[in-house]
mmCIF file of C-alpha atoms in Angstrom:
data_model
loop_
_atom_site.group_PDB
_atom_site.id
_atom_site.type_symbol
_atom_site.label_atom_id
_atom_site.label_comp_id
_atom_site.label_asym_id
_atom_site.label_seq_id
_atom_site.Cartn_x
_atom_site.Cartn_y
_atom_site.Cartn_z
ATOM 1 C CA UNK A 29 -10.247 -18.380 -27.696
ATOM 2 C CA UNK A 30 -12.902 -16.492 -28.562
ATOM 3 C CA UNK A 31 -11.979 -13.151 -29.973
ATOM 4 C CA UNK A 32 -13.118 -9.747 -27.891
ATOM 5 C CA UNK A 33 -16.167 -8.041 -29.890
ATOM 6 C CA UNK A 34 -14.954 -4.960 -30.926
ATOM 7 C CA UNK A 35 -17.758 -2.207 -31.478
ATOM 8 C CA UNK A 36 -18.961 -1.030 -35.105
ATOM 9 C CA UNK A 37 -17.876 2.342 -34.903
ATOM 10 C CA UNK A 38 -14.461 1.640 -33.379
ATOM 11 C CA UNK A 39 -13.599 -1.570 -36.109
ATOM 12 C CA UNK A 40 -11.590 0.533 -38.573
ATOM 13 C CA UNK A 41 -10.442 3.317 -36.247
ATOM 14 C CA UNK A 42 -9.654 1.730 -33.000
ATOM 15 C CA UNK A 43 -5.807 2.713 -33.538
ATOM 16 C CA UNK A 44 -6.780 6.421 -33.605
ATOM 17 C CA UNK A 45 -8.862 5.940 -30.923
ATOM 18 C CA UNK A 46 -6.180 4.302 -28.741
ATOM 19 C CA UNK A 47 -4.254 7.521 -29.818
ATOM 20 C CA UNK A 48 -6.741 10.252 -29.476
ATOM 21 C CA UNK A 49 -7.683 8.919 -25.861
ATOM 22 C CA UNK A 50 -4.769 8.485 -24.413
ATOM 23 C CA UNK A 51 -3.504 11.921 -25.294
ATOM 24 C CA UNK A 52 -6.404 13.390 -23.860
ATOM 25 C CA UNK A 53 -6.432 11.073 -20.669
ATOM 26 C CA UNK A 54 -2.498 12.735 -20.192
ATOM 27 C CA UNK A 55 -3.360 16.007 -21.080
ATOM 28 C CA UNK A 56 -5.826 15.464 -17.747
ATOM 29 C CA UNK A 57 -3.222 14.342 -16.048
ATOM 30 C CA UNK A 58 -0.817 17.418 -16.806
ATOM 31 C CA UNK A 59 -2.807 20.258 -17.973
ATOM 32 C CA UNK A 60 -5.965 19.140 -16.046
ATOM 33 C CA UNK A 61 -3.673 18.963 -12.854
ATOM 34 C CA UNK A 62 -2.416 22.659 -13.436
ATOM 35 C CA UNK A 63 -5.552 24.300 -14.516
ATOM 36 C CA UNK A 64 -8.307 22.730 -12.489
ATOM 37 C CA UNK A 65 -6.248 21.249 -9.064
ATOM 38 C CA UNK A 66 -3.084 22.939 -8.292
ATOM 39 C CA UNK A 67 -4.345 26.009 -7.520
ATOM 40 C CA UNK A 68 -6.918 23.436 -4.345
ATOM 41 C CA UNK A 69 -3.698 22.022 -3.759
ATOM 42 C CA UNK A 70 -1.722 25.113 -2.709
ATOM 43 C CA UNK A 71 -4.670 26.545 -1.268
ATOM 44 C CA UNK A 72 -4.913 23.020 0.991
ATOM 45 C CA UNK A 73 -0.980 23.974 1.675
ATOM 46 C CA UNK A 74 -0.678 26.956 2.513
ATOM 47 C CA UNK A 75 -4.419 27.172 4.675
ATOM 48 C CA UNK A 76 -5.528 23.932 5.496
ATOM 49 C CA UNK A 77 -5.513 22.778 8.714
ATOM 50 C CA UNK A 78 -5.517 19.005 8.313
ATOM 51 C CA UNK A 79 -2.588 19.110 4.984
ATOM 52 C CA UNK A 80 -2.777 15.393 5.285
ATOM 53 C CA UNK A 81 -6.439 14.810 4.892
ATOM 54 C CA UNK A 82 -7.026 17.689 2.360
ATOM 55 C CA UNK A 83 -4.452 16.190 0.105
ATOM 56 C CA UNK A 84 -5.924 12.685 0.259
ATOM 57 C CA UNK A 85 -9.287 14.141 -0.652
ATOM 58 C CA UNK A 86 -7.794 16.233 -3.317
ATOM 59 C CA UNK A 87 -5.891 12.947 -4.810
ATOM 60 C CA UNK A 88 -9.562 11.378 -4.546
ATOM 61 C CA UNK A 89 -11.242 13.815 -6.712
ATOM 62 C CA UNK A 90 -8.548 14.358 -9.065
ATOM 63 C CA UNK A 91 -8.605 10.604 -10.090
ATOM 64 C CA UNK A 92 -12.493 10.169 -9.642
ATOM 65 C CA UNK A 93 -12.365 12.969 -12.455
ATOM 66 C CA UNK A 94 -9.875 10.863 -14.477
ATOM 67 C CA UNK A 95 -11.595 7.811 -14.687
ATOM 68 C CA UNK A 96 -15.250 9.933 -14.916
ATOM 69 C CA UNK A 97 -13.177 11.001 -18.114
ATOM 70 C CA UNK A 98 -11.983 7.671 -18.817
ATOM 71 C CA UNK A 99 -15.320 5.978 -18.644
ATOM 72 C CA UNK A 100 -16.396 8.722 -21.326
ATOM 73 C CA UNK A 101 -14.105 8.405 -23.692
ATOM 74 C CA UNK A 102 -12.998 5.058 -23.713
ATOM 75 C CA UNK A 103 -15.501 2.714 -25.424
ATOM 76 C CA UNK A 104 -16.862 -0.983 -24.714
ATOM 77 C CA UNK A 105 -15.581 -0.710 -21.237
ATOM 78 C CA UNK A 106 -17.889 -1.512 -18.542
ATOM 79 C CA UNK A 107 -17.183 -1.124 -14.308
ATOM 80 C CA UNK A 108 -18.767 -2.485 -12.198
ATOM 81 C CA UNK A 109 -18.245 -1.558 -8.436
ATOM 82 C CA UNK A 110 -19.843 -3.246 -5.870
ATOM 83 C CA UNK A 111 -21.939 -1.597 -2.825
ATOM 84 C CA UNK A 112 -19.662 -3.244 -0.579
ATOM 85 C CA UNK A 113 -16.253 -2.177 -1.954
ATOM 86 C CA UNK A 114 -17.890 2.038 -2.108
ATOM 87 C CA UNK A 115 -18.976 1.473 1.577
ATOM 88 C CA UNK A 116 -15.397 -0.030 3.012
ATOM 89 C CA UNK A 117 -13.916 2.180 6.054
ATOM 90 C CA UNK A 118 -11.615 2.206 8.604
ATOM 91 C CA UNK A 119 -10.038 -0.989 6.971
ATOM 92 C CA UNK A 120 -6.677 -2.412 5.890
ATOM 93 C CA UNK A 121 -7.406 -3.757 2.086
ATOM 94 C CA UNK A 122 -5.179 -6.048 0.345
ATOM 95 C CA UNK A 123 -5.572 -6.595 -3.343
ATOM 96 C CA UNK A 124 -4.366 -8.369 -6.493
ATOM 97 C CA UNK A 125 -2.454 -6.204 -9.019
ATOM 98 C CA UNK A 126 -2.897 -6.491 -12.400
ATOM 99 C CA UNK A 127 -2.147 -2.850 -13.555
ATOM 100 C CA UNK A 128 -0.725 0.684 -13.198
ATOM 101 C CA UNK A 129 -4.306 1.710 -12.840
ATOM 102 C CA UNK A 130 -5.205 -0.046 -9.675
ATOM 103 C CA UNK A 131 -3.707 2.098 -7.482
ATOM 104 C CA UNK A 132 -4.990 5.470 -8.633
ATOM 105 C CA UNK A 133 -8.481 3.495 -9.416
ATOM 106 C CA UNK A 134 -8.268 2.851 -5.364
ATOM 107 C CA UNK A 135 -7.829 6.823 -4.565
ATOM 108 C CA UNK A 136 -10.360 7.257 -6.947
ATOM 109 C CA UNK A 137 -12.206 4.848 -4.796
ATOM 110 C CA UNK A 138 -11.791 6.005 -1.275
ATOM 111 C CA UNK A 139 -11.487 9.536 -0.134
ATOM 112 C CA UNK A 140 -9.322 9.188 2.979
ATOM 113 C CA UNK A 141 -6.814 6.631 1.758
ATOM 114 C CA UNK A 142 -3.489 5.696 2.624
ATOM 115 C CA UNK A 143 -0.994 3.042 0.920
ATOM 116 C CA UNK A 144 2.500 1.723 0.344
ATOM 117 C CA UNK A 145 4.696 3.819 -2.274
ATOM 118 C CA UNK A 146 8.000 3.001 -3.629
ATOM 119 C CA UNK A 147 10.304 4.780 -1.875
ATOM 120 C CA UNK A 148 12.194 6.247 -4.705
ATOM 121 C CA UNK A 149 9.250 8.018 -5.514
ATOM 122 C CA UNK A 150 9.384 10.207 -2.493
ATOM 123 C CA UNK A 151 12.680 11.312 -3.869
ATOM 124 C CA UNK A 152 11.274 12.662 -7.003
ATOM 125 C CA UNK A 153 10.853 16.687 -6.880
ATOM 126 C CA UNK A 154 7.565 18.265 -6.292
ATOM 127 C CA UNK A 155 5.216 14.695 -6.498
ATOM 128 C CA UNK A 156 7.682 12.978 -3.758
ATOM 129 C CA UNK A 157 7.095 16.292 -1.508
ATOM 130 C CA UNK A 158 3.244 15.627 -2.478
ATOM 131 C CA UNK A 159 3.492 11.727 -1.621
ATOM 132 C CA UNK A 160 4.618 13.061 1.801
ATOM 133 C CA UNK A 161 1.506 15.632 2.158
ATOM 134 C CA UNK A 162 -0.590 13.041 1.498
ATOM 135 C CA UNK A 163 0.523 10.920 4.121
ATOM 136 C CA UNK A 164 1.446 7.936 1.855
ATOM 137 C CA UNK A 165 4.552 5.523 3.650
ATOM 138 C CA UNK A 166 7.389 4.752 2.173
ATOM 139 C CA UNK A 167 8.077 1.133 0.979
ATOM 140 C CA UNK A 168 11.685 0.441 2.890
ATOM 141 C CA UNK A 169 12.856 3.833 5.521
ATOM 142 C CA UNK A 170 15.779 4.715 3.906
ATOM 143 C CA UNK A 171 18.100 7.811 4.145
ATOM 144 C CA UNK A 172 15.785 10.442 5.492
ATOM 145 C CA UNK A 173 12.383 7.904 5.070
ATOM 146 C CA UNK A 174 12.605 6.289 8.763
ATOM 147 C CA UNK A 175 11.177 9.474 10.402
ATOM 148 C CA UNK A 176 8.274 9.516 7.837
ATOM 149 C CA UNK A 177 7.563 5.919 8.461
ATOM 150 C CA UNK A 178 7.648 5.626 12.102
ATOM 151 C CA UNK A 179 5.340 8.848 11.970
ATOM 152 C CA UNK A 180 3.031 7.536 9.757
ATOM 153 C CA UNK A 181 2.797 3.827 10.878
ATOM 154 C CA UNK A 182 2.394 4.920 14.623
ATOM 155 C CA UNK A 183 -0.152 7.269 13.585
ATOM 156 C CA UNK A 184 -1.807 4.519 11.740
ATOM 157 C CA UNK A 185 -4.547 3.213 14.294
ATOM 158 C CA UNK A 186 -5.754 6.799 14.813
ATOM 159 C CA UNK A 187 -6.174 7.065 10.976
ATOM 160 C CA UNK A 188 -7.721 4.202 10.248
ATOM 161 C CA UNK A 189 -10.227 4.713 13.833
ATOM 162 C CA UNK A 190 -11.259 8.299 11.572
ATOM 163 C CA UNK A 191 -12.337 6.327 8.968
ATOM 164 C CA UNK A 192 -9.555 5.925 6.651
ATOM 165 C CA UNK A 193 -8.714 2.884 4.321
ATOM 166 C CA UNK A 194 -5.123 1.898 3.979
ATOM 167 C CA UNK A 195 -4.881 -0.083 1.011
ATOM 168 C CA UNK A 196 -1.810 -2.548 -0.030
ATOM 169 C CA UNK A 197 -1.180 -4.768 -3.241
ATOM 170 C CA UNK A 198 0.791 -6.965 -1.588
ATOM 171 C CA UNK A 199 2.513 -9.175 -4.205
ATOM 172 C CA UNK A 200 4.150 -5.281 -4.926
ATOM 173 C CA UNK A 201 4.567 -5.831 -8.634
ATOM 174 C CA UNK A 202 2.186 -6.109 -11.233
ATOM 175 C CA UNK A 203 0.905 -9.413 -12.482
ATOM 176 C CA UNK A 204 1.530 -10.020 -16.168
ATOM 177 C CA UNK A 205 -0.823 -12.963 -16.850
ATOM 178 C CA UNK A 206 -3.335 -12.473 -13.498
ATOM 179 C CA UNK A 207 -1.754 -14.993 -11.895
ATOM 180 C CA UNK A 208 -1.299 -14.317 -7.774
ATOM 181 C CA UNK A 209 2.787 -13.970 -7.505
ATOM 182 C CA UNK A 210 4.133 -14.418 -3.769
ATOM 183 C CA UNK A 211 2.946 -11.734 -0.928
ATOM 184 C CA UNK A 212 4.734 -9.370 0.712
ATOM 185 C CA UNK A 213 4.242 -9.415 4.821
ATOM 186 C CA UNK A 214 4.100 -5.913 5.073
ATOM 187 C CA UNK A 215 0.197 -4.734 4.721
ATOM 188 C CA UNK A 216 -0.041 -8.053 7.521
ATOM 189 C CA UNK A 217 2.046 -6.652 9.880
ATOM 190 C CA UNK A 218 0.503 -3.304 10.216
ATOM 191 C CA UNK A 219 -2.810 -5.153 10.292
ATOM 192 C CA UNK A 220 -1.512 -6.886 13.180
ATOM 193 C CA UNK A 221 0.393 -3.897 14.671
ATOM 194 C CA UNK A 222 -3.381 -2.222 14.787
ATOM 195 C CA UNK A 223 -5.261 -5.418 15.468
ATOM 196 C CA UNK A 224 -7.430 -4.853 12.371
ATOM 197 C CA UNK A 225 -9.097 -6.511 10.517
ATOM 198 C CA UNK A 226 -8.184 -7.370 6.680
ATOM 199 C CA UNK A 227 -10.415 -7.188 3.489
ATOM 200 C CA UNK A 228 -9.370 -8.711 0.437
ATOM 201 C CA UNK A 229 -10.583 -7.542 -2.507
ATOM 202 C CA UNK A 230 -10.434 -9.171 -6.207
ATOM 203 C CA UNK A 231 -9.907 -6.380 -9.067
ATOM 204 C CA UNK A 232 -10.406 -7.703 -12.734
ATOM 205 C CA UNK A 233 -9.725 -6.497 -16.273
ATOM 206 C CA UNK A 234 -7.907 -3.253 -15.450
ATOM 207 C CA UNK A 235 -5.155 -4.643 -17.368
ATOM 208 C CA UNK A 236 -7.127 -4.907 -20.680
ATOM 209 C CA UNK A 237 -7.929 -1.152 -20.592
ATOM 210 C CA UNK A 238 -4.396 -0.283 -20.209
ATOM 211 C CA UNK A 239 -2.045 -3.596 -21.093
ATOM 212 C CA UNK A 240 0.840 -4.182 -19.240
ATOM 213 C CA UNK A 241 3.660 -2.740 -21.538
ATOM 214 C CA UNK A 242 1.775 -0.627 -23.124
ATOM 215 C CA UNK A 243 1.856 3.179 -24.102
ATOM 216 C CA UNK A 244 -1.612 3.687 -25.424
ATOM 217 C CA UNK A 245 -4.961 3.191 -23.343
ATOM 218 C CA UNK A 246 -6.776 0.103 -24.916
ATOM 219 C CA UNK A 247 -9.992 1.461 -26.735
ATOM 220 C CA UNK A 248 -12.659 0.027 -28.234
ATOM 221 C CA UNK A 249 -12.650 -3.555 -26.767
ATOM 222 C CA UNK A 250 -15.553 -5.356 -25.250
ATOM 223 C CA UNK A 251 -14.465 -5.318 -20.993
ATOM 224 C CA UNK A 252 -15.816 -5.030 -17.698
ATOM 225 C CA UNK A 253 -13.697 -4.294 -15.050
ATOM 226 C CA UNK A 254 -14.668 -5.139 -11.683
ATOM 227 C CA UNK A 255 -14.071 -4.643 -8.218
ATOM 228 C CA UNK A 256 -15.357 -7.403 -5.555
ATOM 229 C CA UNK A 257 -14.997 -8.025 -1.779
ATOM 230 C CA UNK A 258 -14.028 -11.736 -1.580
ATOM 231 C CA UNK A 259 -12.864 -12.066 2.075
ATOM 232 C CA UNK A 260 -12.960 -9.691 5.697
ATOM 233 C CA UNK A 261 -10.215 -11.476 7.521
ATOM 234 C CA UNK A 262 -10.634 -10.810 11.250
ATOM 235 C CA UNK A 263 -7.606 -12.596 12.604
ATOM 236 C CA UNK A 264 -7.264 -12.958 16.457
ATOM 237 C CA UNK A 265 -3.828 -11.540 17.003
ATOM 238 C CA UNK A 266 -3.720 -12.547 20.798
ATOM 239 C CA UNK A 267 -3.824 -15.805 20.260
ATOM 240 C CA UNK A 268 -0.601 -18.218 20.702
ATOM 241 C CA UNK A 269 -0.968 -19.758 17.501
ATOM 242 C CA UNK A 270 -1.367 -16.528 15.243
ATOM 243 C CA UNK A 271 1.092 -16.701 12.513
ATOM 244 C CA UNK A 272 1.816 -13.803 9.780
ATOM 245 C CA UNK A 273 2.985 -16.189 7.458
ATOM 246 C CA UNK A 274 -0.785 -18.290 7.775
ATOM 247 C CA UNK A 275 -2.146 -15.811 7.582
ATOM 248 C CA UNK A 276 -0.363 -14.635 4.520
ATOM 249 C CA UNK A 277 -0.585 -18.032 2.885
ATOM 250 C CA UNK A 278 -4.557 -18.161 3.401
ATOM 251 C CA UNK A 279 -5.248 -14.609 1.780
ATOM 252 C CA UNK A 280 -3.229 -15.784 -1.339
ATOM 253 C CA UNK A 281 -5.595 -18.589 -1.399
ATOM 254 C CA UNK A 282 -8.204 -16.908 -1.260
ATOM 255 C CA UNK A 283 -6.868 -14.911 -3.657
ATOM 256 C CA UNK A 284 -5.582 -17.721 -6.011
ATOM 257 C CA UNK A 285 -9.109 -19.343 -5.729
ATOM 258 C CA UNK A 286 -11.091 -16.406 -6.999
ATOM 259 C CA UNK A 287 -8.613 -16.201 -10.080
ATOM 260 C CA UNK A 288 -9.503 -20.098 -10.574
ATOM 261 C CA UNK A 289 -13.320 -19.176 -10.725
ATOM 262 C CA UNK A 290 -12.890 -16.840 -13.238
ATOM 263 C CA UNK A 291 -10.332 -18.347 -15.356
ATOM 264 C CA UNK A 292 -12.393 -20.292 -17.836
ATOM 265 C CA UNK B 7 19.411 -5.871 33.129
ATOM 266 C CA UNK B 8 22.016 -8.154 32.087
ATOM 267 C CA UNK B 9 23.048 -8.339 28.627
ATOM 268 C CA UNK B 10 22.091 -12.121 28.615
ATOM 269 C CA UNK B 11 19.051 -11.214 29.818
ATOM 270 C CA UNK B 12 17.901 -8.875 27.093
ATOM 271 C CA UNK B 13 19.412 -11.633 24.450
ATOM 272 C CA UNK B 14 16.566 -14.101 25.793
ATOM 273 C CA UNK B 15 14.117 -11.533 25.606
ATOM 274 C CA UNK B 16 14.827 -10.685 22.560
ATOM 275 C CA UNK B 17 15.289 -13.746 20.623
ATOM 276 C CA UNK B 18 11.931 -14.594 22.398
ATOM 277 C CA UNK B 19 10.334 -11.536 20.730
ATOM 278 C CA UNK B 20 11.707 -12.710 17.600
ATOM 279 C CA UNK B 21 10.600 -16.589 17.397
ATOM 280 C CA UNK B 22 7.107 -15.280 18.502
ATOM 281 C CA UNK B 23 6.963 -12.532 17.035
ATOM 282 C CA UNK B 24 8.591 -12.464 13.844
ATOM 283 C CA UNK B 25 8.910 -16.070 13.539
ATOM 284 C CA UNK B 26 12.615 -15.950 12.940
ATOM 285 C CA UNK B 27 14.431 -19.170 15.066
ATOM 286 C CA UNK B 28 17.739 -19.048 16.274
ATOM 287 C CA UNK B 29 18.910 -15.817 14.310
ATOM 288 C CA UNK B 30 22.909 -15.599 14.154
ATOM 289 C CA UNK B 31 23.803 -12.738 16.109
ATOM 290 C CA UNK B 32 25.588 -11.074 13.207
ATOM 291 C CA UNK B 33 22.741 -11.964 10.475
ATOM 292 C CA UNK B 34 22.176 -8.993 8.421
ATOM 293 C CA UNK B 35 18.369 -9.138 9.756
ATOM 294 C CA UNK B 36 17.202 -7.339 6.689
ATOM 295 C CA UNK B 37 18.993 -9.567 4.363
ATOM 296 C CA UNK B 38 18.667 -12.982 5.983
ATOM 297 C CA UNK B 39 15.634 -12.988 7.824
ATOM 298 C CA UNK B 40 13.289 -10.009 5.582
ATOM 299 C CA UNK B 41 13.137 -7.884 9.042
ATOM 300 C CA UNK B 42 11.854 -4.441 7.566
ATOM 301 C CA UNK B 43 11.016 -1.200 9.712
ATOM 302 C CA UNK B 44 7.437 -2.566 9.983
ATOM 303 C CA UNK B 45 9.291 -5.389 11.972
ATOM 304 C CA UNK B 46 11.891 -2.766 13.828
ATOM 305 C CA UNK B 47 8.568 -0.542 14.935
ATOM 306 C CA UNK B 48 6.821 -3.682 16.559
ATOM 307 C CA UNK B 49 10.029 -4.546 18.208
ATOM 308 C CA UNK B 50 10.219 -0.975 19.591
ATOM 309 C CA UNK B 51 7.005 -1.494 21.328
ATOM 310 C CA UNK B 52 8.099 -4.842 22.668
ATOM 311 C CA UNK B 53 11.036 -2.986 23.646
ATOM 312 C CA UNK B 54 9.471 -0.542 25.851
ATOM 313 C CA UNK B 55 7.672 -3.259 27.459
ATOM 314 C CA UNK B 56 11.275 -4.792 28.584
ATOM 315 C CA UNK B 57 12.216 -1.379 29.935
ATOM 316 C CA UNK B 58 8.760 -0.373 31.116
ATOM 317 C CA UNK B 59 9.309 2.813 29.673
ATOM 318 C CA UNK B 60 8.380 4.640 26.621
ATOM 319 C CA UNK B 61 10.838 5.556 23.551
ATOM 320 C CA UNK B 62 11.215 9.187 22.687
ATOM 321 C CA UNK B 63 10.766 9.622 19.203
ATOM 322 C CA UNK B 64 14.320 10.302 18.371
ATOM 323 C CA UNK B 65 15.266 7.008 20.577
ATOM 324 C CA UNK B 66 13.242 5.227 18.050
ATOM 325 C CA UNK B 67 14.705 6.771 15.394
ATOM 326 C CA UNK B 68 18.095 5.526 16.169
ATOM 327 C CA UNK B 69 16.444 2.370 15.957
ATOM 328 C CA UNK B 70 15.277 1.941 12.599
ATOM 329 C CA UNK B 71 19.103 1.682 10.689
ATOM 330 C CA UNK B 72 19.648 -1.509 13.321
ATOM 331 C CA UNK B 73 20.593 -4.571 11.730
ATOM 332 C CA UNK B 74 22.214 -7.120 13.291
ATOM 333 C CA UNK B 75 20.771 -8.698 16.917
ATOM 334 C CA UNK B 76 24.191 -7.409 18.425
ATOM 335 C CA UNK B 77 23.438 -4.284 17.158
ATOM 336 C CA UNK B 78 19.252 -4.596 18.616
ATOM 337 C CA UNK B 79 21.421 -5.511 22.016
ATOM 338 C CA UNK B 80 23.576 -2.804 22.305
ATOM 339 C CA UNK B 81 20.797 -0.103 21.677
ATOM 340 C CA UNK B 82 18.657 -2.016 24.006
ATOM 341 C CA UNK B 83 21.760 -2.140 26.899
ATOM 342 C CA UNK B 84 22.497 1.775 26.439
ATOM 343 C CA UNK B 85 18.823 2.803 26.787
ATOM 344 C CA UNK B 86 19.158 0.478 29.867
ATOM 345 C CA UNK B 87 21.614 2.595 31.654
ATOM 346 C CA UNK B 88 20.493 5.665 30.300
ATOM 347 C CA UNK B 89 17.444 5.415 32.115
ATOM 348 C CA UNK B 90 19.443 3.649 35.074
ATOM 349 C CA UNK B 91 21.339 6.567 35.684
ATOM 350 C CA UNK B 92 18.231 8.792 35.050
#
């Protein structure tokens, strides 16, 4: 296997590099969040009329500003985006997961966005009361969860008619080696409880800029991470013959198949 | 409504639905069949269909710890006379 070209200036100091950018990235991520967005954040609190939507937007920016920083600073990687991913509204989106980054890379993405959080999360102090701001749902209802859910699920069609994405990796845990583990029903179901339609997207190399395992951000490598649209499902949910479970089984394909393609 | 009568609607909703077959009336739903609260929220629409009425929110609530089809028909059978007696 041909060995990733690593760049000149990084050769002989790539494991200060991994260092030096990863503290910074976190120092974003704690510092940067209490200098430059908390103060938005309680301001969206405390005056905002829409919480829910000034929260998502706020989550948007403050990762578009993370990976703006992490395109900076982190060498050799390259991102490529396509029109048709930026453009996606008022859409359920299910995607492969390869890394801790693809979620916040799909906030980053889309400014009104909704997903699927573990729900032990939401127990966690101040980001759990944040997850709730933000509208995000639960993963199972739980003690104290099912009133959250049901609000948020019913309210779903509405959201989703205002333009919002609601984005799901539905095999729910990371894949270690990119292949496409079993799917969870649940993204299908609210697709089908709002009669909308699906698109599948196909994210790549997010797990080479920060590896599975890892603690440090993976610098000075040759990558290109993209994000494509490889399907718009548009299932007729009146029908008879719809089935979940076919449904299921043909976005995996389709999800399987791209893998294939780009698996050399 | 008869509580027979809510069972076949009910395990109707489920094979067409939810393509569960035949559940056991006492199957853990969660455990045996993967019913989640995405499922239980679909079934409360389909339930307010059966009793051509809507839910109120805490109604629904009550809803979402259900887990057994017994359980689904008891809820189902005291909303029934609740709104019987009116």
């Amino acid at each position: 296997m041909k060995k990733p070209e690593t760049h000149l200036l990084c050769r002989y100091f790539k494991p200060v590099s991994d260092v030096i950018v990863t503290l910074l990235l976190w120092s974003y991520f704690t510092v940067g969040f209490v200098i430059l967005f908390s103060p938005s954040y309680l301001a969206a609190y405390l005056f905002s009329e829409n919480r829910e939507i000034s929260f998502q937007r706020l989550n948007h920016k403050f990762y578009k500003g993370f990976f703006y920083l992490a395109r900076l600073l982190v060498f050799g990687h390259k991102w490529i985006i396509s029109d048709d991913v930026r453009s996606i509204r008022s859409s359920i989106i299910v995607c492969n997961h390869i890394s801790y980054l693809d979620p916040i890379f799909f906030v980053a993405l889309f400014e009104k966005q909704k997903t699927i959080v573990k729900s032990t999360f939401f127990r966690v102090p101040i980001f759990g009361r944040m997850l709730k701001l933000s509208g995000y749902i639960p993963s199972t209802s739980g003690t104290n969860l099912s009133d959250l859910m049901l609000r948020h699920i019913e309210a779903m069609d509405d959201y989703l008619a205002s333009g919002g994405n609601f984005f799901v990796f539905p095999e729910g845990t990371r894949s270690r080696d990119g292949t496409i583990g079993l799917i969870n029903k649940g993204a299908f179901k609210i697709a089908r409880l709002c009669k909308a339609s699906i698109k599948v997207l196909f994210i790549r190399n997010t797990n080479k800029l920060f590896k599975p395992g890892k603690l440090l951000f993976n610098t000075c490598v040759s990558n290109t991470i993209t994000v494509e649209l490889i399907a718009i499902m548009e299932p007729d949910y009146q029908k008879s013959t719809f089935s979940i479970s076919e449904l299921m089984s043909e976005v995996r394909s389709i999800l399987e198949a791209q893998r294939s393609n780009l698996v050399p | 409504m008869t509580r027979d009568e809510i069972k076949n609607e009910i395990l109707g909703i489920f094979k067409d639905q939810f393509e569960i077959e035949n559940p056991g009336l006492d199957d853990d739903l969660r455990e045996v069949h993967e019913f989640d609260s995405i499922d239980a929220i679909e079934l409360l629409g389909e339930i307010e269909i059966i009793l051509s009425s809507e839910l109120t929110r805490a109604e629904k609530k009550g809803a979402m710890e259900i887990r057994t089809i017994n359980h689904i028909l008891d809820y189902v059978e005291s909303l029934s006379l609740a709104r019987a007696k009116g």
